[in-house]
mmCIF file of C-alpha atoms in Angstrom:
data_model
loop_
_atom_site.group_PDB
_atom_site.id
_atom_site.type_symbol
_atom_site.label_atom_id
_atom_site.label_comp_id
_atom_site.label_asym_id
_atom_site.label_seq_id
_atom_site.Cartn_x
_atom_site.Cartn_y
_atom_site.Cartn_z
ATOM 1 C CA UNK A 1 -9.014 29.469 94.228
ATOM 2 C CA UNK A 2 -12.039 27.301 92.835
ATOM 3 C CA UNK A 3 -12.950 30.651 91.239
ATOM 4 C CA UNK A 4 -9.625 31.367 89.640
ATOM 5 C CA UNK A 5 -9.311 27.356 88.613
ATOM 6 C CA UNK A 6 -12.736 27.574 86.502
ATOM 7 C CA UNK A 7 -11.742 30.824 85.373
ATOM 8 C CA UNK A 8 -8.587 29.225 83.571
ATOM 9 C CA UNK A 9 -10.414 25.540 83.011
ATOM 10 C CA UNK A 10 -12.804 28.079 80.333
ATOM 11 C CA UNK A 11 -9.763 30.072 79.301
ATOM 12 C CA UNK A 12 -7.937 26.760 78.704
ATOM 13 C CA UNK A 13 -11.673 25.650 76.463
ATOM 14 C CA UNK A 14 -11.997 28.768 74.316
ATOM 15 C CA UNK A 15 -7.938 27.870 73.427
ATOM 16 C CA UNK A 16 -9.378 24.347 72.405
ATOM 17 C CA UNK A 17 -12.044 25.159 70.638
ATOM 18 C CA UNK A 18 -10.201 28.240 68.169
ATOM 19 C CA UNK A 19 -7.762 24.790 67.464
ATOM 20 C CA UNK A 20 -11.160 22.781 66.812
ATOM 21 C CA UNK A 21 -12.251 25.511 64.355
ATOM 22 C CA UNK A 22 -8.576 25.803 62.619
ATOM 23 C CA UNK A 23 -8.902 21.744 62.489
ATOM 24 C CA UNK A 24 -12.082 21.496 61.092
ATOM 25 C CA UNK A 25 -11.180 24.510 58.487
ATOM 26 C CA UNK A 26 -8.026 22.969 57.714
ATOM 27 C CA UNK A 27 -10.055 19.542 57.126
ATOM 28 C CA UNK A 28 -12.777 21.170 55.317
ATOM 29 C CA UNK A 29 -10.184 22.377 53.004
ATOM 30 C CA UNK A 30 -8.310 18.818 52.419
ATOM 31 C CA UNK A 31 -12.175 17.583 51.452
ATOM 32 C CA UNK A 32 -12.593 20.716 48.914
ATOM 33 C CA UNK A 33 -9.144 20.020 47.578
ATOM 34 C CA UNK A 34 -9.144 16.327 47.656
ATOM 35 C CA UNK A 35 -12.937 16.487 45.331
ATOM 36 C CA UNK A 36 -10.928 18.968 42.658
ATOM 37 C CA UNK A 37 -8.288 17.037 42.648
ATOM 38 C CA UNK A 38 -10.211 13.812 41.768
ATOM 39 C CA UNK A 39 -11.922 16.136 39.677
ATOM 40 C CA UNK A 40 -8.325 17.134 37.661
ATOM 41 C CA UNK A 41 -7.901 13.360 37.489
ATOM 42 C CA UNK A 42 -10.969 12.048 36.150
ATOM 43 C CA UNK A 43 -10.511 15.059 33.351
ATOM 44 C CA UNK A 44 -7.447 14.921 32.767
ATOM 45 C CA UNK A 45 -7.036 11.130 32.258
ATOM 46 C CA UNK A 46 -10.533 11.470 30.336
ATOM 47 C CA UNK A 47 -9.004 14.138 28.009
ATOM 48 C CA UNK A 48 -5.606 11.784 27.438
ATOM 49 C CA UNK A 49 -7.638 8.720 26.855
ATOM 50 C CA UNK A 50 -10.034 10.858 24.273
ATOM 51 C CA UNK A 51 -6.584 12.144 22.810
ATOM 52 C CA UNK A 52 -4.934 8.727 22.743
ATOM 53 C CA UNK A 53 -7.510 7.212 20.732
ATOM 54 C CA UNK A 54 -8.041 9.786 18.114
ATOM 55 C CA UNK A 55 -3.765 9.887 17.998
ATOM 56 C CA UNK A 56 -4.154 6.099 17.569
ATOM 57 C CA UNK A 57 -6.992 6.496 15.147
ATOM 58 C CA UNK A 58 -4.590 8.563 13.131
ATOM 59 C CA UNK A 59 -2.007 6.610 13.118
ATOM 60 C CA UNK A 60 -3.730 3.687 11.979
ATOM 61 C CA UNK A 61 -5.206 5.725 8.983
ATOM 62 C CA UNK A 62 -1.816 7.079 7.841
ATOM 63 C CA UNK A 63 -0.360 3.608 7.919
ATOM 64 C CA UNK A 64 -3.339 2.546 5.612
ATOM 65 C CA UNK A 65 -2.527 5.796 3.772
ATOM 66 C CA UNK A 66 0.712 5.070 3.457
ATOM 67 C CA UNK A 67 0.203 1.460 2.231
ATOM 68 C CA UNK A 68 -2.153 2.721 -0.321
ATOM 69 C CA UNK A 69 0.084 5.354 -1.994
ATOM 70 C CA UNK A 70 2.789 2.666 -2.182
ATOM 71 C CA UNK A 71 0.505 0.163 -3.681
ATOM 72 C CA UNK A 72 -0.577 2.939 -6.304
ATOM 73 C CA UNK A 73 2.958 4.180 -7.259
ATOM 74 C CA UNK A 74 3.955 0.730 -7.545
ATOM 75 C CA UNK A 75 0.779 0.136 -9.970
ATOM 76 C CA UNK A 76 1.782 3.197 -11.619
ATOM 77 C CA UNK A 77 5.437 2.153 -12.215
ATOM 78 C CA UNK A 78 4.399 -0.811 -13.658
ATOM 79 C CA UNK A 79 1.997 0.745 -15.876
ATOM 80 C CA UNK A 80 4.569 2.885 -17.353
ATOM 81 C CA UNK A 81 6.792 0.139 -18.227
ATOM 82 C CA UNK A 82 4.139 -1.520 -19.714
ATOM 83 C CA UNK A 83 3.241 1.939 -21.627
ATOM 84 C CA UNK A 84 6.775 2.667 -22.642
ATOM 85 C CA UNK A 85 7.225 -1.102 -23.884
ATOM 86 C CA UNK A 86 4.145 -0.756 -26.266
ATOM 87 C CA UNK A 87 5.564 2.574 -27.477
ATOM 88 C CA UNK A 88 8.850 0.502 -28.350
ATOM 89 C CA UNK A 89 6.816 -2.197 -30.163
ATOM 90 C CA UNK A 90 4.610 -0.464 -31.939
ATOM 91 C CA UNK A 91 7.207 1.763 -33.435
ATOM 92 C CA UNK A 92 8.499 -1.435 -34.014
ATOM 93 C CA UNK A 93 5.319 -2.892 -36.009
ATOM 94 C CA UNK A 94 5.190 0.794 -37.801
ATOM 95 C CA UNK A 95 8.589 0.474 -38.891
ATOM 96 C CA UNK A 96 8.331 -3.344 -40.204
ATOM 97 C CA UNK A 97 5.164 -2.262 -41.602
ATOM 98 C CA UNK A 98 6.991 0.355 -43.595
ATOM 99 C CA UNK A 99 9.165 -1.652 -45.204
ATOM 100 C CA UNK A 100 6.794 -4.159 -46.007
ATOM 101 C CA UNK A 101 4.556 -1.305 -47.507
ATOM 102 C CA UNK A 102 7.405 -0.223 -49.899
ATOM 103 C CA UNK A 103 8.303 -3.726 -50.469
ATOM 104 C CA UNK A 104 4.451 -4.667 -52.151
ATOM 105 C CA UNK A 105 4.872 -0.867 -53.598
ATOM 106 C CA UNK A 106 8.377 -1.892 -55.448
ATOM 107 C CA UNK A 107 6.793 -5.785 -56.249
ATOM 108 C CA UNK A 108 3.732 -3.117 -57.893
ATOM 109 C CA UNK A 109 5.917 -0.944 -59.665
ATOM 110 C CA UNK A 110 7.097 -3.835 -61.181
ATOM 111 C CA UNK A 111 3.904 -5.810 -62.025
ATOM 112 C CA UNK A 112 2.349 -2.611 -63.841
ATOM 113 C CA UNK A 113 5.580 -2.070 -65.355
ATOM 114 C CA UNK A 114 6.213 -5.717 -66.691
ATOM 115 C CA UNK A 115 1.942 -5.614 -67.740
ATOM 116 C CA UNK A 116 1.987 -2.420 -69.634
ATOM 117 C CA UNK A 117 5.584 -3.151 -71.374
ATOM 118 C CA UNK A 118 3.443 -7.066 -72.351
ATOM 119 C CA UNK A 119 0.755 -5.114 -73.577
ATOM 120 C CA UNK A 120 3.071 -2.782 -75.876
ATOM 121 C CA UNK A 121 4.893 -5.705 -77.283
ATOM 122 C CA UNK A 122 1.326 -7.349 -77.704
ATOM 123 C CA UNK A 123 -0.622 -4.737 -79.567
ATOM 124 C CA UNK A 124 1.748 -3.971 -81.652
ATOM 125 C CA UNK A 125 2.219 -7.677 -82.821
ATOM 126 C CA UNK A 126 -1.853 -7.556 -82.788
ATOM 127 C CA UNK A 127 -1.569 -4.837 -85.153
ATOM 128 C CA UNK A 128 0.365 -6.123 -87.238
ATOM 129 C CA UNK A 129 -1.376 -9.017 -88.049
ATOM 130 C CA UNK A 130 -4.300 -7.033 -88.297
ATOM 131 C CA UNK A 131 -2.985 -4.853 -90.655
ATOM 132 C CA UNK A 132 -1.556 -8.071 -92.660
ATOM 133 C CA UNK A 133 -4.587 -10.181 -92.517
ATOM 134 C CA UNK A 134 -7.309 -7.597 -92.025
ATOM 135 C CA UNK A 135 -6.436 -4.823 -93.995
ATOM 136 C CA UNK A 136 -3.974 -6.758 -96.444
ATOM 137 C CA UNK A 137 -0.811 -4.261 -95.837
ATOM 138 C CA UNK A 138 1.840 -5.961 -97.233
ATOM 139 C CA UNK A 139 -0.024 -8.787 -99.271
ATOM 140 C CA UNK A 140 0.757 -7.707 -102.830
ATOM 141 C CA UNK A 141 4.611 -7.282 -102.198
ATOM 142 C CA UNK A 142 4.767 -10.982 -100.243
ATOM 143 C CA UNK A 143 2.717 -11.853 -103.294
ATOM 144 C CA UNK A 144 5.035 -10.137 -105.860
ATOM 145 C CA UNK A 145 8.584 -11.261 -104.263
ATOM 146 C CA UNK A 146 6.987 -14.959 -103.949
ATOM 147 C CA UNK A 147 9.049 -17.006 -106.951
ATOM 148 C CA UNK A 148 8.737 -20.561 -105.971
ATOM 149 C CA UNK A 149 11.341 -22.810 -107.716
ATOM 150 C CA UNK A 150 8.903 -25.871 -107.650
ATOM 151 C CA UNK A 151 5.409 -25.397 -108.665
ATOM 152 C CA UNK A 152 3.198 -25.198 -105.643
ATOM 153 C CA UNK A 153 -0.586 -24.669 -105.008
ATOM 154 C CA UNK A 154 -2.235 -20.787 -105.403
ATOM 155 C CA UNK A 155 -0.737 -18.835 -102.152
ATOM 156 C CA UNK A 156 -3.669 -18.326 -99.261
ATOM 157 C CA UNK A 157 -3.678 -16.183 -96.683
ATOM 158 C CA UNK A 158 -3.041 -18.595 -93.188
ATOM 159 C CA UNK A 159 -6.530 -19.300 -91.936
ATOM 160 C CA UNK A 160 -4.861 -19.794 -88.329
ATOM 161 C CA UNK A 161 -4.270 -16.360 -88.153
ATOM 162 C CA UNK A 162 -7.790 -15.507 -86.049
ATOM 163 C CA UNK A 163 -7.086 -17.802 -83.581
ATOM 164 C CA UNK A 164 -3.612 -16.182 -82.373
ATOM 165 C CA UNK A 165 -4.872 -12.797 -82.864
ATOM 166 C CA UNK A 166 -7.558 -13.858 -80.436
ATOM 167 C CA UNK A 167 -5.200 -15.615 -78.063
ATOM 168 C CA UNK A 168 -2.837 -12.485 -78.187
ATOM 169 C CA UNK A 169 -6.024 -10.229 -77.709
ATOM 170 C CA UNK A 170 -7.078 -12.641 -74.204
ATOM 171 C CA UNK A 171 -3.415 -11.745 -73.121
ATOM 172 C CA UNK A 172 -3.840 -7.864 -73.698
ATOM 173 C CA UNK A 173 -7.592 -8.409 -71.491
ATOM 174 C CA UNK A 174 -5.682 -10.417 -68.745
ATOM 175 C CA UNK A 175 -2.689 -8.205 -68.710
ATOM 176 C CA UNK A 176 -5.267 -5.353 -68.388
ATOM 177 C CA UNK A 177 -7.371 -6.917 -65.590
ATOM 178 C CA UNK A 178 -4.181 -8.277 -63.624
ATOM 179 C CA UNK A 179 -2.973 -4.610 -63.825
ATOM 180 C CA UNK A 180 -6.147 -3.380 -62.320
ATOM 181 C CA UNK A 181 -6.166 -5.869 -59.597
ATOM 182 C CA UNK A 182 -2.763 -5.011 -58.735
ATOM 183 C CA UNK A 183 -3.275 -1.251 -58.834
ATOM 184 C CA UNK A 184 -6.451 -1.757 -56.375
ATOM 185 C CA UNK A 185 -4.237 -4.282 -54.586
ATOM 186 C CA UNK A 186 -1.841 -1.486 -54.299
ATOM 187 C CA UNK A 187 -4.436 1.022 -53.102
ATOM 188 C CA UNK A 188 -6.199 -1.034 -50.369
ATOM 189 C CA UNK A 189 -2.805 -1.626 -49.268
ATOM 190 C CA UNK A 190 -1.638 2.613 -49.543
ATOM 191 C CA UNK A 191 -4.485 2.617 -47.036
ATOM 192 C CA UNK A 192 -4.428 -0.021 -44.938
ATOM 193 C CA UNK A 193 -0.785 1.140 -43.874
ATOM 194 C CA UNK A 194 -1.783 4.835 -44.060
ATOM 195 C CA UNK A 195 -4.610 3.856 -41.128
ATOM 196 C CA UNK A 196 -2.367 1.700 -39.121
ATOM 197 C CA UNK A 197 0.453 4.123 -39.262
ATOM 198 C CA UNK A 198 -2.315 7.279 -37.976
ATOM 199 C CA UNK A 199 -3.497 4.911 -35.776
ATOM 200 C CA UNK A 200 0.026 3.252 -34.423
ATOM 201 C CA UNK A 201 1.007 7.541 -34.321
ATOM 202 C CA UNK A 202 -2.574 8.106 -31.828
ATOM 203 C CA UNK A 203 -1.909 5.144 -29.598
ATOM 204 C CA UNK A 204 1.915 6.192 -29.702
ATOM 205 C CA UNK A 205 0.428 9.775 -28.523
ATOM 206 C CA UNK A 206 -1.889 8.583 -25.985
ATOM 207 C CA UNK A 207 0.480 6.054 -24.391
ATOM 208 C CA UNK A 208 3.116 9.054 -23.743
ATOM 209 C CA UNK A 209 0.856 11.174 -22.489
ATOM 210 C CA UNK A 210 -0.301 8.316 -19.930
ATOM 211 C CA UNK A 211 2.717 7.965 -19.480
ATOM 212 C CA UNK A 212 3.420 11.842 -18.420
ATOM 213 C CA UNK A 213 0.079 11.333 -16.691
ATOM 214 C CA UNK A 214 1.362 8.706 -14.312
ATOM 215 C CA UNK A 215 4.498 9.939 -14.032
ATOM 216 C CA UNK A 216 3.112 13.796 -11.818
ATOM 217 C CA UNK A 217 0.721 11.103 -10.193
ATOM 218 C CA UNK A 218 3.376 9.278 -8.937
ATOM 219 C CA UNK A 219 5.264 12.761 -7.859
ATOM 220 C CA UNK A 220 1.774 13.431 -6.309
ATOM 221 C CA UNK A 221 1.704 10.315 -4.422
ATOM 222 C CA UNK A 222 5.712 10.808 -3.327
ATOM 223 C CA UNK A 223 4.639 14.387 -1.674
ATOM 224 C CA UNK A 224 1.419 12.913 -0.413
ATOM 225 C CA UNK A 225 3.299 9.740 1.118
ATOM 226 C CA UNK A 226 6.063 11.881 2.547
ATOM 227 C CA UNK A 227 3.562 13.993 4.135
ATOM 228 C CA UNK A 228 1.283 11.201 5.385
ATOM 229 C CA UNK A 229 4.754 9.603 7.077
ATOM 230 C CA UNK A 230 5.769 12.941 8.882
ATOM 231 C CA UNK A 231 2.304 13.027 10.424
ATOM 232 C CA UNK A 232 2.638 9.546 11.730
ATOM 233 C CA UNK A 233 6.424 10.332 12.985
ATOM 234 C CA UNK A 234 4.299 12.945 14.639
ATOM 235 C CA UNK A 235 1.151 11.027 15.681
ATOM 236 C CA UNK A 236 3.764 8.452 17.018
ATOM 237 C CA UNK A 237 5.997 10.717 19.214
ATOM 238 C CA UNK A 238 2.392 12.698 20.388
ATOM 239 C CA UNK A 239 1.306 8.672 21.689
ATOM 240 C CA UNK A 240 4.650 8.216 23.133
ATOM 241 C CA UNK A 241 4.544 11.365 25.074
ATOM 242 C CA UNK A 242 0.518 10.706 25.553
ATOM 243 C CA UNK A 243 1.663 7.221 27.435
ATOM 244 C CA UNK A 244 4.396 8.900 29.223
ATOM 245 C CA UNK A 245 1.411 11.322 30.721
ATOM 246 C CA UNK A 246 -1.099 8.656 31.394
ATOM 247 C CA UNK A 247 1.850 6.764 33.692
ATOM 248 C CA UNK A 248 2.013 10.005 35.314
ATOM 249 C CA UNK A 249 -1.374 10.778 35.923
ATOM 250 C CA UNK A 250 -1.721 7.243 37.476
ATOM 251 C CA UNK A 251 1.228 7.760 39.861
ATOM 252 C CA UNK A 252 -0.463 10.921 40.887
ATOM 253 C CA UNK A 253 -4.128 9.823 40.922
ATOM 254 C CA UNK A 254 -4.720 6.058 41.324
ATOM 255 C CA UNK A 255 -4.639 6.146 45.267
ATOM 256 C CA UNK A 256 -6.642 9.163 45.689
ATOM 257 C CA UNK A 257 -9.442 7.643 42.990
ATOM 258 C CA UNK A 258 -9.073 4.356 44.201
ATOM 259 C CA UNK A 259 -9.111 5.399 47.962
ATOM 260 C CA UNK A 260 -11.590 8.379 47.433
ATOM 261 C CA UNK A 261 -15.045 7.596 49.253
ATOM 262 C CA UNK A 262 -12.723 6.181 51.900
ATOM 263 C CA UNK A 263 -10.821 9.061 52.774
ATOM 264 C CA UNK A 264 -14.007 11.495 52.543
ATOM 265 C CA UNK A 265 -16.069 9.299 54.600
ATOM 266 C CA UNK A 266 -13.259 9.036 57.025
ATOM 267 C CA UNK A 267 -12.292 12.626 57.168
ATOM 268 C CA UNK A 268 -15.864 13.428 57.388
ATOM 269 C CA UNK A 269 -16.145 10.869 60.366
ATOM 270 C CA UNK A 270 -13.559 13.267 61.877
ATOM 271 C CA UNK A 271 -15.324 16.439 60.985
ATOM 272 C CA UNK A 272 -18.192 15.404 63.128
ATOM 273 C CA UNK A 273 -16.434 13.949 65.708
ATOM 274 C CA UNK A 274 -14.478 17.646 65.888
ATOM 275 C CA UNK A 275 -17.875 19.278 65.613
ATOM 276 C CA UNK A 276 -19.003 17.016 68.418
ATOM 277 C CA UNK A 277 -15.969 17.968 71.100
ATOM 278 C CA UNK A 278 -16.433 21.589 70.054
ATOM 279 C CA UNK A 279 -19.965 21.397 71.013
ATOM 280 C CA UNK A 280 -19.201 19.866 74.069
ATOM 281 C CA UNK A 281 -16.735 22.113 74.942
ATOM 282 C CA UNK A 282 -18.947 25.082 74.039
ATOM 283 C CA UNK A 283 -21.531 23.262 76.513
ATOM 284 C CA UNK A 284 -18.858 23.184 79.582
ATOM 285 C CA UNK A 285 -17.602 26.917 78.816
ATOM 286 C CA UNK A 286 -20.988 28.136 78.432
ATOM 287 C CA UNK A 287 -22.666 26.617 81.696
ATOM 288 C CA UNK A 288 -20.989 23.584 83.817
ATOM 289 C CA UNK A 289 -23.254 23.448 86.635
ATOM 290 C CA UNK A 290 -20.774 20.534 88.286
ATOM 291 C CA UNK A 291 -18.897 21.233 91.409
ATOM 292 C CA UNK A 292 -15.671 22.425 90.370
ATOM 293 C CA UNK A 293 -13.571 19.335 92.418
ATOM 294 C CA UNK A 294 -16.095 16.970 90.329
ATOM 295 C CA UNK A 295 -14.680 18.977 87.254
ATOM 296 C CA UNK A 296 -11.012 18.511 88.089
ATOM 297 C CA UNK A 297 -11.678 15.487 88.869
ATOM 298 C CA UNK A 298 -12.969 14.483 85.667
ATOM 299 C CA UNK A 299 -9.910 15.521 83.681
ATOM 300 C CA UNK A 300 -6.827 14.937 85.263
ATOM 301 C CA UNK A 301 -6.501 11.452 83.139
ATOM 302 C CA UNK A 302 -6.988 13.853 79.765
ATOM 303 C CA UNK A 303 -4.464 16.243 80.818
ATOM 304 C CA UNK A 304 -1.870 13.738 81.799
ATOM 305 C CA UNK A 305 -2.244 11.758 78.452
ATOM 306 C CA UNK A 306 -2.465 15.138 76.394
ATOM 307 C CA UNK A 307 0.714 16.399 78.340
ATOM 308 C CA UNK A 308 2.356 12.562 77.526
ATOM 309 C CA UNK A 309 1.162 12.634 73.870
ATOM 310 C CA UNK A 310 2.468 16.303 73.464
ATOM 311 C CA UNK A 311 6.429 15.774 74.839
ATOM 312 C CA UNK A 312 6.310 12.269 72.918
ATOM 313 C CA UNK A 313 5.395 13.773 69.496
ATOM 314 C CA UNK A 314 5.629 17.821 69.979
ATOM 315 C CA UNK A 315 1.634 18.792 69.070
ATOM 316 C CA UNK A 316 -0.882 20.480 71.237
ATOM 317 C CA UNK A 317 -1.905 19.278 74.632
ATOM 318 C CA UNK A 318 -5.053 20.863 73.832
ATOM 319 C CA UNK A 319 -6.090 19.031 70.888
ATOM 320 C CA UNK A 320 -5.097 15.601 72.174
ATOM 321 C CA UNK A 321 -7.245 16.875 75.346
ATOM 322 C CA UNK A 322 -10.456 17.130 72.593
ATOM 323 C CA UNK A 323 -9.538 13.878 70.984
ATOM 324 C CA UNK A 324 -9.667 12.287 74.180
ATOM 325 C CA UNK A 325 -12.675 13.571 75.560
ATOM 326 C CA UNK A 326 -14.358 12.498 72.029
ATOM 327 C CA UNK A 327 -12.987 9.311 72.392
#
């Protein structure tokens, strides 16, 4: 009977220790998964932070993007009106210039017209005083028809006559020289209006096409604005999601990274511990060199706990029987 009782005491160890072994597998396991797992963690909320800032990066620069294009088109708008107002004025300034251009033109007409028609009346007077007092036309038949009733001195020519010719000859030379004044009046003029009216035409040109100019830039800007606000609709809903992940990853991973060296140490504590029983037990199946009473005797405490633990919570009576002998 003490035979048969050893006999099934070792039986009843070798049972023990393949738990033991399935235990300390099953813990080795939880360590190797618990170390990826806080590996997956640290990565993954590593990779979302990294992501998060770049998304928030972004999102900052197409707000500042956005800003910018909408201070630019608004610069551009204004610098069209501006540009189309200075069209309107100087085709304003062209047109008053016109009419005052043909105005001086008609007072020139006029002048030249009024000089030259003085000049005719004057020359011909001129002449014919010249041709009275110079040449004597006419003398002998004013001399001939002259029959005085009264006795009066020998007839004279009028000795005043040089002075009027001369005065009429001064109003031919200023007639002359006011009509050359007034016909380079008149050209400066012709050309003064010819080169603000080219020039008024150039800025006319250039102002329009500054104004086309602006006008695809701010088209430009539109396209470039509407695409810099889809990117942050998209940079926004990416950080939304991006914040919804980061509250999950912490649900998931905050205990285990918070608790980690903890729970390793501790499940390592019960690795050795195993590793300790099993080695014991391997000792007492291998060679027990106790009397076999002394060896019942030692365990009936064990096997009555291990039989209590097992109906109270339904495990093994075996490995409460290792976790007691450990303990």
């Amino acid at each position: 009977l003490s035979t048969l009782a050893v006999a099934v005491q070792l039986d009843s160890f070798g049972k023990v220790i393949e738990d033991i072994d399935a235990m300390h597998t099953e813990l080795t396991a939880q360590q190797a998964e618990e170390v990826k797992f806080k590996a997956y963690c640290e990565k993954e909320l590593n990779e979302n932070a990294k992501t998060t800032y770049e998304k928030k990066s972004l999102r900052k620069d197409k707000v500042a993007e956005i800003d910018r294009l909408e201070s630019l088109v608004k610069k551009l708008r204004k610098d069209i009106e501006a540009a189309k107002k200075q069209i309107v004025d100087t085709g304003v300034e062209v047109k008053k210039a016109s009419q005052a251009r043909e105005e001086e033109n008609a007072e020139f007409q006029t002048i030249v017209t009024d000089q030259r028609a003085t000049r005719t009346i004057l020359k011909k007077a001129l002449q014919k005083l010249k041709d009275f007092y110079e040449k004597g036309i006419g003398k002998k038949v004013a001399l001939a028809q002259q029959e005085p009733p009264v006795k009066f001195g020998a007839y004279k020519s009028n000795q005043g006559a040089s002075p009027v010719m001369g005065l009429i000859e001064q109003i031919i030379e200023d007639s002359t020289r006011l009509e050359s004044e007034a016909v380079a009046g008149e050209t400066k003029a012709q050309a003064d209006y010819e080169k603000f009216v080219a020039d008024s035409n150039a800025l006319i040109k250039g102002l329009k096409e500054d104004v086309t100019s602006k006008t695809k830039a701010i088209s430009a800007a539109d396209t470039d604005k509407a695409e810099a606000r889809s990117d942050l609709e998209s940079a926004e809903a990416e950080l939304e999601s991006l914040e919804a992940y980061d509250a999950d990853l912490h649900g998931q991973c905050d205990f285990i990274l918070k608790n980690f060296d903890i729970r390793q140490k501790a499940r390592m504590q019960e690795m050795e511990a195993i590793q300790s029983a099993k080695g014991i037990l391997r000792g007492g199946s291998e060679r027990d060199d106790s009397p076999p009473r002394a060896r019942e005797c030692a365990w009936p405490g064990a096997r009555a706990r291990a039989r209590s633990r097992t109906r109270a919570g339904g495990g093994d009576a075996r490995v409460y029987m290792t976790r007691e002998m450990v303990g």
